[in-house]
C-alpha cells in the first residue's frame, strides 16, 4: 500500500547553526517514500498580543496555521531554555491555539530535543507535553529522543554524524508515521 503523509517540522531555536534545526534536517533526509516534511521557520511570527489578534490575525500567522491544518503530522525538535519551552516555540503554539479553527487538534506529534548538555533537553519535553494536552495533540510517548552532547553529534555544517542518534530519530519517525496511518486511515 502506498502512503502519502505530510509532516510539518519546526523548532524553538532561531539559531542559524541550531542543533535542533540540524536534527529536523536529518529527519527530513531519512523519510520513507510517500512521506514528505516541510520545515517551517517560526522567526517571522510576531509576539502574541490579544490586541493585535482583535485587529486581525497577521497574515504570517494565518499562513502558519494553514500549513498546520494541511499537515498529517507534526514533528517538533526543541532546545530547552531554563528547563522549559523557548519563547519562540510557545508563542507559535499560543497563536495556533486561538480562533475557531484549531489546526493542531487531533494531530499526531513527535517531539525531540537537542542540547549540548547531558540530559539532551529532557526537561523541556515534559513542559511541552503538558502544553500539547491543552492543544489536543496526540503526542507520542515513545520512543523518547533526547539528543545529549549535541555539539558532538553534528559536524560544523550541521550534518548528523552519530549513528545512535540517527537510529533514534528513525525510530521516532517510524512511530509517528505508524500513528499517523492509524489516525488517517
Ligand atoms: C536562555 C537559555 C537558556 C538555556 N537553558 C538550558 C537548559 O535549561 N538546559 C539545557 O540543556 N540547555 C540550556 N541552554 C543551552 C542550550 O541547550 C543550547 O544553547 C542549545 O544549543 C540550544 O539549542 P539550538 O542549538 O537548537 O539553538 C540554554 C540556552 C539559552 C540561550
Short mmCIF file of C-alpha atoms and ligand atoms in Angstrom, two decimals:
data_model
loop_
_atom_site.label_atom_id
_atom_site.label_comp_id
_atom_site.label_asym_id
_atom_site.label_seq_id
_atom_site.Cartn_x
_atom_site.Cartn_y
_atom_site.Cartn_z
CA UNK A 1 0.00 0.00 0.00
CA UNK A 2 1.42 3.40 -0.94
CA UNK A 3 1.38 6.01 1.77
CA UNK A 4 1.12 9.77 1.46
CA UNK A 5 1.91 11.68 4.61
CA UNK A 6 2.92 15.30 5.03
CA UNK A 7 4.83 16.25 8.16
CA UNK A 8 5.36 19.83 9.28
CA UNK A 9 8.50 20.29 11.38
CA UNK A 10 9.56 23.28 13.44
CA UNK A 11 11.92 24.24 16.22
CA UNK A 12 12.02 26.72 19.07
CA UNK A 13 15.52 27.82 18.09
CA UNK A 14 16.25 30.77 15.81
CA UNK A 15 19.96 29.99 15.69
CA UNK A 16 21.33 29.50 12.17
CA UNK A 17 23.55 26.67 13.44
CA UNK A 18 20.86 25.25 15.73
CA UNK A 19 21.33 21.60 16.68
CA UNK A 20 17.57 21.21 16.76
CA UNK A 21 17.21 22.56 13.24
CA UNK A 22 20.01 20.19 12.22
CA UNK A 23 18.06 17.32 13.82
CA UNK A 24 14.95 18.26 11.83
CA UNK A 25 17.01 18.36 8.64
CA UNK A 26 18.46 14.95 9.44
CA UNK A 27 14.92 13.63 9.99
CA UNK A 28 13.78 15.08 6.65
CA UNK A 29 16.54 13.13 4.91
CA UNK A 30 15.52 9.74 6.29
CA UNK A 31 11.83 9.66 5.42
CA UNK A 32 10.43 6.68 3.55
CA UNK A 33 8.86 7.07 0.12
CA UNK A 34 5.50 8.80 0.24
CA UNK A 35 6.34 10.82 3.35
CA UNK A 36 7.41 14.44 3.00
CA UNK A 37 8.44 17.01 5.54
CA UNK A 38 8.46 20.79 5.38
CA UNK A 39 10.46 22.67 7.99
CA UNK A 40 8.68 25.89 8.91
CA UNK A 41 10.68 28.88 10.15
CA UNK A 42 8.98 30.41 13.20
CA UNK A 43 11.07 33.60 13.19
CA UNK A 44 8.55 35.81 11.28
CA UNK A 45 5.76 35.07 13.77
CA UNK A 46 5.14 38.16 15.96
CA UNK A 47 4.66 38.01 19.71
CA UNK A 48 1.14 37.02 20.58
CA UNK A 49 -0.96 40.00 21.61
CA UNK A 50 -4.72 39.90 22.04
CA UNK A 51 -4.98 43.50 20.80
CA UNK A 52 -3.22 42.56 17.55
CA UNK A 53 -5.42 39.48 17.29
CA UNK A 54 -8.55 41.62 17.72
CA UNK A 55 -7.41 43.94 14.90
CA UNK A 56 -6.83 41.00 12.58
CA UNK A 57 -4.61 37.95 12.78
CA UNK A 58 -1.32 38.73 10.95
CA UNK A 59 -1.02 37.04 7.55
CA UNK A 60 2.12 35.21 8.62
CA UNK A 61 0.13 33.56 11.43
CA UNK A 62 -2.75 32.74 9.07
CA UNK A 63 -0.23 31.08 6.72
CA UNK A 64 1.37 29.16 9.60
CA UNK A 65 -1.99 27.87 10.80
CA UNK A 66 -2.89 26.85 7.25
CA UNK A 67 0.30 24.83 6.99
CA UNK A 68 -0.51 23.11 10.27
CA UNK A 69 -4.05 22.40 9.11
CA UNK A 70 -2.79 20.79 5.90
CA UNK A 71 -0.27 18.61 7.74
CA UNK A 72 -0.97 14.99 8.61
CA UNK A 73 1.59 15.00 11.44
CA UNK A 74 3.86 17.36 13.35
CA UNK A 75 7.49 16.99 14.39
CA UNK A 76 8.98 19.42 16.91
CA UNK A 77 12.65 19.50 17.80
CA UNK A 78 13.26 22.00 20.54
CA UNK A 79 16.01 23.38 22.74
CA UNK A 80 15.49 23.60 26.48
CA UNK A 81 15.64 27.12 27.88
CA UNK A 82 15.92 27.27 31.67
CA UNK A 83 14.35 23.82 31.94
CA UNK A 84 11.40 24.87 29.79
CA UNK A 85 9.97 25.84 26.41
CA UNK A 86 11.77 28.53 24.35
CA UNK A 87 9.51 31.57 23.84
CA UNK A 88 9.57 31.28 20.05
CA UNK A 89 8.01 27.84 20.22
CA UNK A 90 5.48 28.62 22.95
CA UNK A 91 4.47 31.78 21.08
CA UNK A 92 3.80 29.86 17.87
CA UNK A 93 1.78 27.27 19.77
CA UNK A 94 -0.18 30.02 21.53
CA UNK A 95 -1.15 31.55 18.19
CA UNK A 96 -2.14 28.09 16.92
CA UNK A 97 -4.37 27.62 19.96
CA UNK A 98 -6.55 30.64 19.13
CA UNK A 99 -9.57 31.20 16.92
CA UNK A 100 -12.40 28.97 15.75
CA UNK A 101 -10.11 26.73 13.68
CA UNK A 102 -7.70 24.73 15.84
CA UNK A 103 -5.29 23.26 13.28
CA UNK A 104 -3.42 21.06 15.73
CA UNK A 105 -6.43 19.38 17.27
CA UNK A 106 -6.17 15.61 16.94
CA UNK A 107 -2.88 15.72 15.02
CA UNK A 108 -0.14 13.22 15.84
CA UNK A 109 3.00 14.85 17.19
CA UNK A 110 6.53 13.60 17.78
CA UNK A 111 8.92 15.55 19.98
CA UNK A 112 12.68 15.51 20.16
CA UNK A 113 15.15 17.83 21.86
CA UNK A 114 18.85 18.53 21.47
CA UNK A 115 21.23 20.16 23.90
CA UNK A 116 24.97 20.25 24.42
CA UNK A 117 24.12 19.21 27.98
CA UNK A 118 23.96 15.72 29.42
CA UNK A 119 20.14 15.48 29.55
CA UNK A 120 19.53 16.45 25.94
CA UNK A 121 16.66 18.75 26.88
CA UNK A 122 14.70 16.09 28.78
CA UNK A 123 13.03 18.68 30.99
CA UNK A 124 11.60 20.82 28.20
CA UNK A 125 9.87 17.79 26.75
CA UNK A 126 7.70 17.37 29.82
CA UNK A 127 6.66 21.03 29.83
CA UNK A 128 5.94 20.82 26.13
CA UNK A 129 3.93 17.61 26.52
CA UNK A 130 1.74 19.35 29.10
CA UNK A 131 1.01 22.25 26.72
CA UNK A 132 0.22 19.78 23.95
CA UNK A 133 -2.51 18.22 26.09
CA UNK A 134 -4.34 21.56 26.04
CA UNK A 135 -3.79 21.82 22.28
CA UNK A 136 -5.40 18.38 21.87
CA UNK A 137 -2.38 16.98 20.03
CA UNK A 138 -1.84 13.24 20.04
CA UNK A 139 1.73 13.25 21.30
CA UNK A 140 3.80 10.09 21.00
CA UNK A 141 5.04 8.92 24.39
CA UNK A 142 7.61 6.57 22.92
CA UNK A 143 10.30 6.44 21.82
CA UNK A 144 11.80 9.43 23.63
CA UNK A 145 14.59 11.17 21.73
CA UNK A 146 16.95 13.29 23.82
CA UNK A 147 19.99 14.30 21.78
CA UNK A 148 22.58 14.71 24.51
CA UNK A 149 26.00 16.33 23.96
CA UNK A 150 24.58 17.67 20.71
CA UNK A 151 27.79 19.56 19.93
CA UNK A 152 29.42 16.16 19.37
CA UNK A 153 26.58 14.63 17.35
CA UNK A 154 26.64 17.10 14.45
CA UNK A 155 29.60 18.35 12.44
CA UNK A 156 30.34 22.02 11.82
CA UNK A 157 27.99 22.01 8.81
CA UNK A 158 25.14 20.66 10.94
CA UNK A 159 25.35 17.16 9.48
CA UNK A 160 24.36 14.35 11.82
CA UNK A 161 27.45 12.22 12.44
CA UNK A 162 26.24 9.95 15.25
CA UNK A 163 24.78 6.57 14.37
CA UNK A 164 22.89 6.06 17.64
CA UNK A 165 21.14 9.43 17.19
CA UNK A 166 20.32 8.58 13.56
CA UNK A 167 18.71 5.31 14.65
CA UNK A 168 16.79 7.05 17.46
CA UNK A 169 15.37 9.63 15.06
CA UNK A 170 14.48 6.91 12.55
CA UNK A 171 12.58 5.00 15.27
CA UNK A 172 10.70 8.15 16.26
CA UNK A 173 9.74 8.82 12.64
CA UNK A 174 8.60 5.24 12.21
CA UNK A 175 6.37 5.56 15.28
CA UNK A 176 5.00 8.90 14.05
CA UNK A 177 4.21 7.53 10.60
CA UNK A 178 2.54 4.42 12.06
CA UNK A 179 0.39 6.53 14.40
CA UNK A 180 -0.50 8.90 11.54
CA UNK A 181 -1.60 5.98 9.39
CA UNK A 182 -3.81 4.70 12.20
CA UNK A 183 -5.41 8.11 12.58
CA UNK A 184 -5.88 9.00 8.92
CA UNK A 185 -6.93 5.59 7.57
C1 LIG B 1 18.27 31.30 27.59
C2 LIG B 1 18.92 29.94 27.50
C3 LIG B 1 18.63 29.01 28.47
C4 LIG B 1 19.20 27.73 28.38
N1 LIG B 1 18.83 26.78 29.30
C5 LIG B 1 19.20 25.50 29.11
C6 LIG B 1 18.67 24.45 29.93
O1 LIG B 1 17.88 24.67 30.82
N2 LIG B 1 19.06 23.18 29.66
C7 LIG B 1 19.93 22.87 28.64
O2 LIG B 1 20.23 21.69 28.43
N3 LIG B 1 20.47 23.84 27.87
C8 LIG B 1 20.12 25.14 28.07
N4 LIG B 1 20.60 26.13 27.25
C9 LIG B 1 21.62 25.80 26.26
C10 LIG B 1 21.00 25.27 25.00
O3 LIG B 1 20.74 23.87 25.15
C11 LIG B 1 21.95 25.49 23.82
O4 LIG B 1 22.13 26.85 23.62
C12 LIG B 1 21.46 24.80 22.56
O5 LIG B 1 22.48 24.81 21.60
C13 LIG B 1 20.22 25.47 22.04
O6 LIG B 1 19.66 24.71 21.00
P1 LIG B 1 19.94 25.04 19.46
O7 LIG B 1 21.35 24.56 19.18
O8 LIG B 1 18.93 24.28 18.72
O9 LIG B 1 19.84 26.53 19.28
C14 LIG B 1 20.09 27.41 27.33
C15 LIG B 1 20.37 28.38 26.37
C16 LIG B 1 19.79 29.63 26.44
C17 LIG B 1 20.08 30.64 25.35
#
